[in-house]
Every structure is written in structure tokens, then in C-alpha cells.
XYZ file of C-alpha atoms in Angstrom:
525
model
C 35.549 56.791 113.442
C 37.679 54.208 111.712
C 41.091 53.436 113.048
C 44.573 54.904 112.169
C 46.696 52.600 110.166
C 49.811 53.491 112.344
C 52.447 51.502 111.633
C 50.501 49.431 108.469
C 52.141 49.557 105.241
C 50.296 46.928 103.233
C 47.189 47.948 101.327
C 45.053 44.797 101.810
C 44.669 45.372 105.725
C 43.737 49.046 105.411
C 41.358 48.492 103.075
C 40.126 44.881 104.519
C 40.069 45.822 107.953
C 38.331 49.278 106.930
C 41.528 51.383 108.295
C 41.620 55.061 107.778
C 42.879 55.552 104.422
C 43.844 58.628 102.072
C 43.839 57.906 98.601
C 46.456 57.917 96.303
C 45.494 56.364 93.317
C 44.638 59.150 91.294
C 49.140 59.968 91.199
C 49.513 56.442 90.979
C 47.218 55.816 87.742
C 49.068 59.068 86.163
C 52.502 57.517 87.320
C 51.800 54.655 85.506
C 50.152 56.032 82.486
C 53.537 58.465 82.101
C 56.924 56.574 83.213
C 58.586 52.869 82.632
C 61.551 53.280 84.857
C 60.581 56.089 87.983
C 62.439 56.608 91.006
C 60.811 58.321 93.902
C 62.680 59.715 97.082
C 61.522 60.900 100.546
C 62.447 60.772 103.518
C 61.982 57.707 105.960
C 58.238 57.071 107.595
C 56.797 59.086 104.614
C 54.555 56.265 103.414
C 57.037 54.952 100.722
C 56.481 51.524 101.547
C 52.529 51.866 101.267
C 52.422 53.511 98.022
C 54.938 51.409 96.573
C 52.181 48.241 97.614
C 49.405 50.129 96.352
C 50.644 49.635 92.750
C 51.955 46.192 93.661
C 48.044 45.147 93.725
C 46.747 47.341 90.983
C 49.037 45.147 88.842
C 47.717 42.205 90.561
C 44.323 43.452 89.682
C 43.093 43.020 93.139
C 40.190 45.165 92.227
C 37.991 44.645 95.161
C 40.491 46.808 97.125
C 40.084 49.637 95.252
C 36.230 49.599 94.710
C 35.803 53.304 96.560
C 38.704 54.903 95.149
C 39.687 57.077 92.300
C 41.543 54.522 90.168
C 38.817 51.749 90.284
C 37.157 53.141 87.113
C 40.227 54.464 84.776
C 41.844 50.930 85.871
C 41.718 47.926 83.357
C 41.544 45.227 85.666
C 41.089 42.411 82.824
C 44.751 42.502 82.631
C 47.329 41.128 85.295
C 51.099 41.625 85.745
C 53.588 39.442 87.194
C 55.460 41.288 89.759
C 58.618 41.250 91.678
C 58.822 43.052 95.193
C 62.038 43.609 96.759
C 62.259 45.207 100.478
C 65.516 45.980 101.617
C 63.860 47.152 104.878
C 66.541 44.382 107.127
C 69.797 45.139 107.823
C 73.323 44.350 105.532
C 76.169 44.393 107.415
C 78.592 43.527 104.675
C 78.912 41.795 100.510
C 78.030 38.524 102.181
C 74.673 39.450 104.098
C 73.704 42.034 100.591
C 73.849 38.100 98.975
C 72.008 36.514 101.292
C 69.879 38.460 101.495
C 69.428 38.735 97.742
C 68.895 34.991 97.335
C 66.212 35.269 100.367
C 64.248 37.951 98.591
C 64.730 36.181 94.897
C 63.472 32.748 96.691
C 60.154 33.978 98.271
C 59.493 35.912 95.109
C 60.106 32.516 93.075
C 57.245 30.873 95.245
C 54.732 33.561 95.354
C 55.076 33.268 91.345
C 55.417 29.466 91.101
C 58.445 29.579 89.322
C 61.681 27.793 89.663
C 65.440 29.293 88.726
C 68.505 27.118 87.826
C 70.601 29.638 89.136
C 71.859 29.137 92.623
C 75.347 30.634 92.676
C 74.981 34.360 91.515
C 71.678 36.369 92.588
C 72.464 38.744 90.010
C 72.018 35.961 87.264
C 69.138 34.681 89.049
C 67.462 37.920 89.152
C 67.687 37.890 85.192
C 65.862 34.258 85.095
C 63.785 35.187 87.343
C 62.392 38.202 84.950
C 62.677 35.963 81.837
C 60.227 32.836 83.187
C 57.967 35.582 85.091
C 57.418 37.029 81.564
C 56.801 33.821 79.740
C 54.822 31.797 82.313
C 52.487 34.977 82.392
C 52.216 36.149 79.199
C 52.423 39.336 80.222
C 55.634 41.400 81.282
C 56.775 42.005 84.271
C 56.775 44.507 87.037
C 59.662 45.124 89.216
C 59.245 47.179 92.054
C 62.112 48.016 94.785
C 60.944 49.270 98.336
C 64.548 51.066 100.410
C 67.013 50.607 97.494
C 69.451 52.245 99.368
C 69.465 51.155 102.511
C 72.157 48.710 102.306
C 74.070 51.357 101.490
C 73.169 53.707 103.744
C 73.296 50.967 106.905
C 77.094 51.348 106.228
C 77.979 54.987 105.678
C 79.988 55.313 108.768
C 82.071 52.152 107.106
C 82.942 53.924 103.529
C 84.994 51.069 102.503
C 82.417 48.190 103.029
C 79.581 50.818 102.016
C 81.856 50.988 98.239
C 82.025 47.366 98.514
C 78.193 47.135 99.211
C 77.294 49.732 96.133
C 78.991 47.871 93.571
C 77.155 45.088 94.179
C 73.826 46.652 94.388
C 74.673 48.143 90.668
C 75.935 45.072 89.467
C 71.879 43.348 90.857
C 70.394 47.118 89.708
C 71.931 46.204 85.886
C 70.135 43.487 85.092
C 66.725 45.745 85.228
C 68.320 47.394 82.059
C 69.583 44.455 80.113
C 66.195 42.747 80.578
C 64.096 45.765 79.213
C 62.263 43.847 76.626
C 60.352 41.595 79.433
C 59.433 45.001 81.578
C 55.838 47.086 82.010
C 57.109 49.081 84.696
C 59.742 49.528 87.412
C 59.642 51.720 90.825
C 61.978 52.156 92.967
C 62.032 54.385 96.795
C 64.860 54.899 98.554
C 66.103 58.207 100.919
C 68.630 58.976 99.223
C 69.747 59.193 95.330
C 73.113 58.222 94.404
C 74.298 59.994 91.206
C 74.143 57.803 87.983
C 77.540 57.771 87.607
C 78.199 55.830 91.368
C 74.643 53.511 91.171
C 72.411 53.890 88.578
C 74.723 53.648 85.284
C 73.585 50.235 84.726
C 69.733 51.991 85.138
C 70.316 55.072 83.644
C 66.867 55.114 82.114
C 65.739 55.653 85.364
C 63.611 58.702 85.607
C 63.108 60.479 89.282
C 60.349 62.699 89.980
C 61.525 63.024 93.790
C 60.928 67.079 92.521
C 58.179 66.525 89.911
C 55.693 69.203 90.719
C 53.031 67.046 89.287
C 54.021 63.858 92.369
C 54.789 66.414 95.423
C 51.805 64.874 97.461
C 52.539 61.815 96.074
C 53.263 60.961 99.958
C 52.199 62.559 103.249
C 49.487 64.021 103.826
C 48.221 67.684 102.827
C 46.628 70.766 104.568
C 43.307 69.467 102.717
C 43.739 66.277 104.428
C 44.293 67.395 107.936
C 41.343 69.617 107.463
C 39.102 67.054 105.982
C 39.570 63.792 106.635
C 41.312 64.260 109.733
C 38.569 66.748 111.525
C 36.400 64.538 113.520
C 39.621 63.161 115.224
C 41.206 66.397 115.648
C 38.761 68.066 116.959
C 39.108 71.035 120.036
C 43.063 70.722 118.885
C 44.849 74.185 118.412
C 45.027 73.231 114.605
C 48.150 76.541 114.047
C 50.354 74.719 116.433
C 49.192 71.450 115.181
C 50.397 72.919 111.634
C 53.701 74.799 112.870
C 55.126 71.529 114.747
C 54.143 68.665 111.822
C 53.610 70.855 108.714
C 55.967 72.326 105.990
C 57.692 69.570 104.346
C 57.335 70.469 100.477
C 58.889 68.719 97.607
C 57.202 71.623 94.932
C 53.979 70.265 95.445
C 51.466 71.716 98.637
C 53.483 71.870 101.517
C 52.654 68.151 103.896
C 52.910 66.370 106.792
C 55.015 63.172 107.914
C 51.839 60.751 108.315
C 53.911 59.435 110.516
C 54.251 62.486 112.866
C 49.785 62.946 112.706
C 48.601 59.430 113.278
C 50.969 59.409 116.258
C 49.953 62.407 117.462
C 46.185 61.225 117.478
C 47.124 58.374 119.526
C 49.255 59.988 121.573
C 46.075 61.793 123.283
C 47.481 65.000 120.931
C 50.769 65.024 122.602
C 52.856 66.876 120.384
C 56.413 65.706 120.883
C 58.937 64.382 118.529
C 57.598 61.062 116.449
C 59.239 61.108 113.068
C 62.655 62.148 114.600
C 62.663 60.060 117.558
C 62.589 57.199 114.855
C 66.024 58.056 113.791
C 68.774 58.652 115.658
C 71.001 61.260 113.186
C 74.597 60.523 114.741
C 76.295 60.321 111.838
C 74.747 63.491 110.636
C 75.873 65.231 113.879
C 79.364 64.083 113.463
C 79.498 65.454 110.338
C 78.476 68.910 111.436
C 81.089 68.990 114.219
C 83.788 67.591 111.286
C 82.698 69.285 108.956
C 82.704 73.105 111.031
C 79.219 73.563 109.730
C 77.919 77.005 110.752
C 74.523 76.502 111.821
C 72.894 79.245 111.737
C 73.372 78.607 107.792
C 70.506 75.940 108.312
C 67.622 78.751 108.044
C 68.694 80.730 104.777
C 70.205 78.508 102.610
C 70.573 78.394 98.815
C 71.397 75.673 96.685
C 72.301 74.683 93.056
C 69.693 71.811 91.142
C 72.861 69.354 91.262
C 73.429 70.062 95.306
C 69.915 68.108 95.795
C 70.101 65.528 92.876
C 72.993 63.519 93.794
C 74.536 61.911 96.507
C 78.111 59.761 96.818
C 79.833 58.167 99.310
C 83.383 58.881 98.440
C 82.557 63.150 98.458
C 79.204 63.253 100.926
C 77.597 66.800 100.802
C 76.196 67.408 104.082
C 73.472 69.857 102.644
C 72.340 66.940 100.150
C 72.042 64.425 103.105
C 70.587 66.949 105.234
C 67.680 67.151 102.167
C 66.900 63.967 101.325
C 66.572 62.361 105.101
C 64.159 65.539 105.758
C 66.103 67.762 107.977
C 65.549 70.480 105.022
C 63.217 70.819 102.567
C 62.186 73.204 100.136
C 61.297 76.661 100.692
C 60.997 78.129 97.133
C 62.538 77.200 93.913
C 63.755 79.967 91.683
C 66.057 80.876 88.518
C 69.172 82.294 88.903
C 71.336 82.884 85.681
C 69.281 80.403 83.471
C 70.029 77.831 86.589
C 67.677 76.460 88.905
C 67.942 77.461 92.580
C 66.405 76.580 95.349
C 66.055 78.380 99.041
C 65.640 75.713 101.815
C 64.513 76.124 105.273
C 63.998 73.371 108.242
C 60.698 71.688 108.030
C 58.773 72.393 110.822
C 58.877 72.854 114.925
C 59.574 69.213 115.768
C 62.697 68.865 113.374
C 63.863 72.504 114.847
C 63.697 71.482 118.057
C 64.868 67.984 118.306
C 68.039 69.425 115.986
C 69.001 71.871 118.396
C 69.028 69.131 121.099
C 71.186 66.823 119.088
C 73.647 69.625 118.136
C 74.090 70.502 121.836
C 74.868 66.727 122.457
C 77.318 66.766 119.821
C 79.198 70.247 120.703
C 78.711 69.739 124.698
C 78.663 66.066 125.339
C 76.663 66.927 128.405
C 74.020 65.269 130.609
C 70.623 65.470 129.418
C 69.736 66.661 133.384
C 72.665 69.333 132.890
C 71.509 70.034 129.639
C 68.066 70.438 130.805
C 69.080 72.672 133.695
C 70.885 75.169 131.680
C 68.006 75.564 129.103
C 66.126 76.332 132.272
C 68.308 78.861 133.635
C 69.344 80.893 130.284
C 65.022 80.830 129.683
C 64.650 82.311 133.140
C 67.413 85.406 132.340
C 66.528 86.239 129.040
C 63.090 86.657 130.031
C 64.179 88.670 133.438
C 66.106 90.434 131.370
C 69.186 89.281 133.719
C 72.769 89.998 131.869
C 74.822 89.053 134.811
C 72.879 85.575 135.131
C 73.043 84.922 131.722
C 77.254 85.864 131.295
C 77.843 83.383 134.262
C 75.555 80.721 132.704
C 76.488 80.789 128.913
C 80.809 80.485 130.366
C 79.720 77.385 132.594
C 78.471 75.992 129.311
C 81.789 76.503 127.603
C 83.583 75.770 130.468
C 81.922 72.759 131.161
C 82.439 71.125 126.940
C 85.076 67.947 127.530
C 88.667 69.521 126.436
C 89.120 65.884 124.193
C 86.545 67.553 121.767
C 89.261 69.731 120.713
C 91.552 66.909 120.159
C 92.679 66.638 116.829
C 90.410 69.444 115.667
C 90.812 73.172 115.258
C 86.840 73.624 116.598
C 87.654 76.356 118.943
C 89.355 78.291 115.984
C 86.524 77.683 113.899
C 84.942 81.500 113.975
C 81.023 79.564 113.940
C 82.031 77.718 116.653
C 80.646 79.980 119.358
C 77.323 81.317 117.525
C 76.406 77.421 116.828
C 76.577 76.561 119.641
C 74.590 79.677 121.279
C 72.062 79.325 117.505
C 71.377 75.468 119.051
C 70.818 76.536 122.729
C 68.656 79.414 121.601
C 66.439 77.540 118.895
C 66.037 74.420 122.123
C 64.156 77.112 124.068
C 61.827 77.335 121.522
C 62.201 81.350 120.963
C 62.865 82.746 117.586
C 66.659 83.200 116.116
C 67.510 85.202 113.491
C 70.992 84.672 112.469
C 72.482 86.825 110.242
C 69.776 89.815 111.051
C 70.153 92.093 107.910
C 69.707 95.624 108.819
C 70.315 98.730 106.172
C 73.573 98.996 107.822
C 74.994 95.637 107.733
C 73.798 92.151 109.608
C 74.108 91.048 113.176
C 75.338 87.965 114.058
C 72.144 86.598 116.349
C 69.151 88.785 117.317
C 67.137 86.132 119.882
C 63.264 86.997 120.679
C 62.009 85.775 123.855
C 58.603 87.381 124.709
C 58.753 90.687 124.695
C 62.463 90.862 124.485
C 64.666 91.652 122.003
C 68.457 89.928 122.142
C 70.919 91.612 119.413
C 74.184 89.930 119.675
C 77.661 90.998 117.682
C 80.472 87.663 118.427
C 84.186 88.481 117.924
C 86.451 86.128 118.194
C 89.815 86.459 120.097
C 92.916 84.394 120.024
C 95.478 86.325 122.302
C 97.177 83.451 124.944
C 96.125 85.668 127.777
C 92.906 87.873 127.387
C 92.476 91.390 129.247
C 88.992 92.849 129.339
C 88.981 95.823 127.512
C 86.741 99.229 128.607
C 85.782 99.412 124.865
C 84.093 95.936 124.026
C 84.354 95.998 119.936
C 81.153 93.677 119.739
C 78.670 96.147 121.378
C 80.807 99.108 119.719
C 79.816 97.361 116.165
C 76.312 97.437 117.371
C 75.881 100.441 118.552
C 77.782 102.252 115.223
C 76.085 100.464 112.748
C 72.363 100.831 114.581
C 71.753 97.500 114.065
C 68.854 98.002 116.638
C 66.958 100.723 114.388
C 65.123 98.111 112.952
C 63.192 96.838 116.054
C 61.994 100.720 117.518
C 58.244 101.386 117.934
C 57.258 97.281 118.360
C 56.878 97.881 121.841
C 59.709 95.510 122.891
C 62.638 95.813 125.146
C 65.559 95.657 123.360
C 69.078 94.475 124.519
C 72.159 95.174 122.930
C 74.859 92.594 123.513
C 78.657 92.184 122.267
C 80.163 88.969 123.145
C 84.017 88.208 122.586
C 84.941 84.727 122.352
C 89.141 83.839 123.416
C 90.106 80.454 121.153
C 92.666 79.240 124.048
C 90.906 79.773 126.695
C 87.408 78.240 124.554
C 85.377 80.615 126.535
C 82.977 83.993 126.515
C 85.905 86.469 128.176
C 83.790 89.371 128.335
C 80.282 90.720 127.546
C 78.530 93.709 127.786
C 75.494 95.429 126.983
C 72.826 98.008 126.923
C 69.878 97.856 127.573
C 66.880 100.371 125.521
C 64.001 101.625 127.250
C 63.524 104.077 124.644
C 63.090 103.839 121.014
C 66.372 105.615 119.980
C 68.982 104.249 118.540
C 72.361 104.654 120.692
């Protein structure tokens, strides 16, 4: 079997040292053939980088690399481009390192096309010459291609004024694309996110994006087909369904695909399944933002979203749902029409984002131990499965007991009437059992209904904020359930199902009382 690229992003070792390779060059001959300006964005370790060198060397005409692949006959390889390649793959810390860094990048692309530029003050100016004596020492124009456009940018969102400071200056560099139009064949840029025109691109704002262009939706990653095909012989006696439920399911309205990142790990890793593509990226900010923000997350698994939610992103007014999209901790479920409007229904990827989420959330809301955290995954596993109420009470006010009172400092959290059910929604999902927030029923919807096994968990929260809490004989959670037969729904499936009201007190930031019922039967009471 030949081996997996992991890690290899440029074309000419894959293909020279006879590395596993899917091909793309079919979408890349129709990208060509259709757009002058295209921007394309996905998510980080989605094989960007390599598709973005793959054209880099069909304009070279470095045909020998593409003798067994689709675009080697439709291909006129008579005629060569000169191109210029920009990575912003390093780190910019602030406006001096983005020019630096420009005048590095301008400089090696200057003596991989044997050309000199005048211009040593401004890279912007020097980016222009560059395009101008490209064109004319080739005779041919010019191809500009821009690997992580945004990443400047986005290495200095938790510094908004040095990030504004940074964005200006990549649209002032971005401009001269435009204003040199008449030298240009073709220009591609990648980046995570996409800044609205208005904020980045109004120097660009030819720039056409078919991020959501049914026709490019495999355009990276790999598909279903793939995993079956080329991928059998090294997947072979793997549980392929769990294979597909941890990795699978990102979908950008083309077949739903996989991180390649996430499956060539996975192979080497002895088919380990753990965490690859998110273990690459630590999401802090992200979490912050949640616990700023009082995002309710059980919203994450039914949400709905306008066309202009997913198309833009600025620094000054972040949308956490937009962020939470184009870094890949949502995609797309379905798109639909609502109104004459286009709406889309989004949904967490796939196991290994839902997992290592949950874990992260925790971390943010508890600011635990992972040992402690650990422990107590253990121990509210172990009741819910022994059906053990009193175990589980005790357990579940520890955990509240035990969040740092500075959370709360400064914030209104404990107020916040999500508060409690996300942080229950991210303990639950961690355990790996299935959470339904928001369980509609014909009478109404239930806040949490967990299933463990065989067992059924329907949970109504209410929130108190009396200074000093008495337990009450009639708990007005369970009472809810119990009217409203929220449980109806689950008779004759052969499960055990337990009824539970919680009731949350804000100043004491704990679970004051619970109680439940438990159904042997299949009537509703």
C-alpha cells in the first residue's frame, strides 16, 4: 500500500514520492475554466494548502505530475503562467511583523521569478511591481494565489485593536490585486474565515466565494466514496459506522466529508479513534465567548440561520454562530427557503467535535481538574445507568458547588436561566449518551431528556432566585412533567423511564432540590 501523505501539503512529493493521493483536478480544471477572482473557505487541516499548490503547478505546467490524473488531458500544458504564492501560515504579532513579513514573502517570490523590484519601502507598492514585471518578463499574465489570508487577522482576535490595525493593512496589500486587473489570469485565495466586503475585501470586491457552491463542496476532504474506495485496503476489519459517526458529516452542500486530517491520523494511529483535528486547535477564545456571551448550548444541535449569518464575519461585531461555522464546530445540516430567503439548519459535525466540545465547555464553566473532571464523568455514568437518583443529586451539587465563586465576578452567569442546563447539556454529551434538548412532545418541550442505555432521563429546570431556599413538597419541575405527559412519547420502547424536576437557586448557584419518578409501566403519570 502506498503511504499516507500526513502532514504533506505540496503536490510534487505526493506525487514524486508515490504518496497516497485523491484527486482533485477534475474541481480544479472547472474552477479555473469558470472564475478570475475565487475565494474558498474551510476550516483549518482541510487540505486548503494542498489544493491551493495543486493549481500553483498546473500553471507552472509541471505536467509530469499530473500524468494519471483527470486534468492531464483537458489541460493545455503548452502554456505557462507566472505565479505568485503567498502563505501566511507564520505568525503576526502586530503592523510591523504583517510588513515584514510581507517584504519576506514579496522577496522569495522575486527570486523564484528572477525578477528584481525598485521598491523597498512600501510592500504594498512592491506587490504592484512585482505583478507588472511578472507579466512582462513572461509574456503571459499572472497568477496570484493566497494560502491563510486571514490568519494575521485571526492570530490577533483576542487583541481587537491591533487585529483593526492588522486588517487595514491586509486591505490596503489585498487592493492592489484589483487595481492591477489587466496583468491577472487568475487569483485564489483560502482562508477560515470571510470578512464581509465592506471590513476586507472592498478593495477585491470582484472576489467571488464558492465556500457554499454546491458544484466545489468536495472540493476538500475526503468523501464517503473515498473512504470506501481508496481507503479499503487500509481500513480494513475497522467498524466502518463508528469510523463514519466520529470523522464524518462535515458538509458544505456538497456530499457530506471527512477532515483528511482526522482519517490519515487515524490510520496511523493503529485506528485509535480519538480527537486529531480538534486537538490541533485549542478553541479558548471560542469558549470565552460562550461563557460572555451566555450562549445556551443546547442551541448548538437545532439551530437555524439566515444566508448573511454564515457569509460574513467582523471583528468589531463577532457573531459567535458565524465563527462557530467557518472554524468547523458547525456545519450544514440542510439548506432551505424560508420567505423567498435562504435558510440553513446546522448541526455539530460529527462524534469527535461533540465530544471534545463538551470537554472544553466544562473547562470553561467549571475550571476544574481534568482528574476531578474525569472522576465526576465517572460517577454521574455509573448512576444514570444504576438508575441511582440519590447518587446522582449529591454528585451533580458537588459539581456546582465545587465551580470557583470568581467566575461570577463581574458577570450575571448564575442569573443566566441556560446557565444550569449548559452546563448539565456539556456533562451529558462528555459521556457520550444522547441529549435531546428541547424534547418536543404534543404537549409542549422538555428541557433535557438524556438516554443512557436503556434509560430514559426527562428533565424540567426551574430556576429560583429567593435569598434563602425552602424545599417545597410540590417540586414545580416534576409537576410540569408529569401535567404536560411529556413522557408519553417514550411508552412501549421498552426503556425505563425517569422523570426528573430540578430547581436551580441563583444565590446559592446550586441544584436545591430534585425529585423524581421513576416508570416501570408504560402509563403516563
Amino acid at each position: 500500500m502506498k503511504p499516507l501523505p500526513v502532514g504533506i501539503q505540496t503536490l510534487s512529493e505526493i506525487i514524486t514520492q508515490d504518496y497516497l493521493y485523491i484527486d482533485k483536478t477534475a474541481l480544479a480544471y472547472e474552477l479555473i475554466k469558470r472564475y478570475k477572482y475565487v475565494f474558498l473557505s474551510r476550516p483549518r487541516r482541510f487540505g486548503k494548502s494542498l489544493f491551493l499548490d495543486t493549481l500553483k503547478n498546473i500553471f507552472l505546467g509541471n505536467k509530469e505530475l499530473f500524468r494519471n490524473l483527470h486534468i492531464y488531458n483537458q489541460w493545455n500544458w503548452d502554456i505557462t503562467y507566472p505565479v505568485i504564492k503567498i502563505s501566511f501560515s507564520g505568525g503576526i504579532r502586530d503592523n510591523e511583523s504583517l510588513r515584514n513579513n510581507l517584504f519576506y514573502i514579496l522577496n522569495d517570490n522575486q527570486e523564484r521569478l528572477n525578477i528584481i523590484c525598485n521598491e523597498k519601502n512600501d510592500p504594498n507598492q512592491c506587490f504592484a511591481e512585482l505583478i507588472k514585471k511578472a507579466c512582462k518578463q513572461y509574456q503571459q499574465k499572472v497568477v496570484i494565489l493566497i494560502d491563510e489570508y486571514d490568519k494575521p487577522i485571526l492570530d490577533n482576535i483576542e487583541n481587537i485593536p491591533e487585529a483593526l490595525v492588522i486588517r487595514d493593512g491586509m486591505r490596503d496589500f489585498y487592493t492592489k490585486i484589483k487595481e492591477n486587473d489587466e496583468y491577472l489570469r487568475f487569483v485564489f485565495l483560502t482562508g477560515v474565515s470571510k470578512f464581509s466586503k465592506v471590513s476586507l475585501f472592498s478593495g477585491l470586491n470582484n472576489l467571488e466565494d464558492i465556500s457554499l457552491n454546491p458544484d466545489f463542496g468536495n472540493i476538500c476532504g475526503y468523501t464517503q466514496h473515498d473512504v470506501d474506495t481508496v481507503f479499503a485496503p487500509y481500513l480494513e476489519g475497522v467498524a466502518m459506522e463508528k469510523v463514519k459517526r466520529w470523522y464524518n458529516g462535515y458538509n458544505f452542500l456538497g456530499d457530506n466529508v471527512y477532515n483528511p486530517f482526522d482519517i490519515l491520523l487515524f490510520i496511523k494511529n493503529q485506528k485509535t479513534f480519538k480527537n486529531y483535528w480538534f486537538e490541533t486547535g485549542t478553541p479558548t477564545f471560542l469558549m470565552k465567548l460562550f461563557a460572555k456571551e451566555h450562549y445556551f448550548l443546547p442551541n448548538l444541535e437545532h439551530l437555524e440561520v439566515a444566508d448573511e449569518i454564515l457569509d460574513s464575519f467582523d471583528i468589531e461585531k463577532i457573531q459567535l454562530v458565524t465563527l462557530l461555522f467557518q472554524t468547523g464546530y458547525l456545519t450544514i445540516d440542510k439548506r432551505f427557503e424560508t420567505f423567498e430567503r435562504l435558510r440553513y439548519q446546522l448541526k455539530i459535525p460529527n462524534q469527535e467535535v461533540r465530544l471534545a466540545l463538551s470537554d472544553h465547555f466544562i473547562n470553561v464553566y467549571t475550571e476544574q481538574s481534568n482528574e476531578l473532571k474525569y472522576a465526576q464523568q465517572n460517577r454521574i455514568y455509573s448512576y444514570l445507568t444504576q438508575v441511582d437518583l440519590p447518587g446522582l443529586q449529591h454528585i451533580l451539587q458537588a459539581l456546582f458547588a465545587g465551580i470557583p465563586w470568581n467566575n461570577f465576578i463581574n458577570n450575571a452567569l448564575p442569573e443566566f436561566e441556560g446557565y444550569y442546563a449548559s452546563v448539565l447539556y456539556a456533562f451529558f454529551i462528555s459521556l457520550n449518551a444522547t441529549v435531546i434538548p428541547e424534547d418536543t412532545t404534543n404537549q409542549g418541550q422538555v428541557d433535557l431528556t438524556i438516554i443512557v442505555e436503556n434509560k430514559v432521563y426527562i428533565i424540567e429546570i426551574k430556576r429560583d432566585t429567593a435569598k434563602s431556599y425552602e424545599i417545597s413538597e410540590k417540586n414545580i419541575a416534576l409537576q410540569q412533567i408529569q401535567r404536560k405527559c411529556y413522557a408519553e412519547k417514550y411508552k412501549g420502547q421498552g426503556k425505563k423511564v425517569i422523570q426528573v424536576g430540578m430547581i436551580f437557586n441563583t444565590c446559592q448557584r446550586n441544584l436545591v432540590q430534585m425529585d423524581w419518578v421513576v416508570m416501570e409501566s408504560d402509563e403516563c403519570h
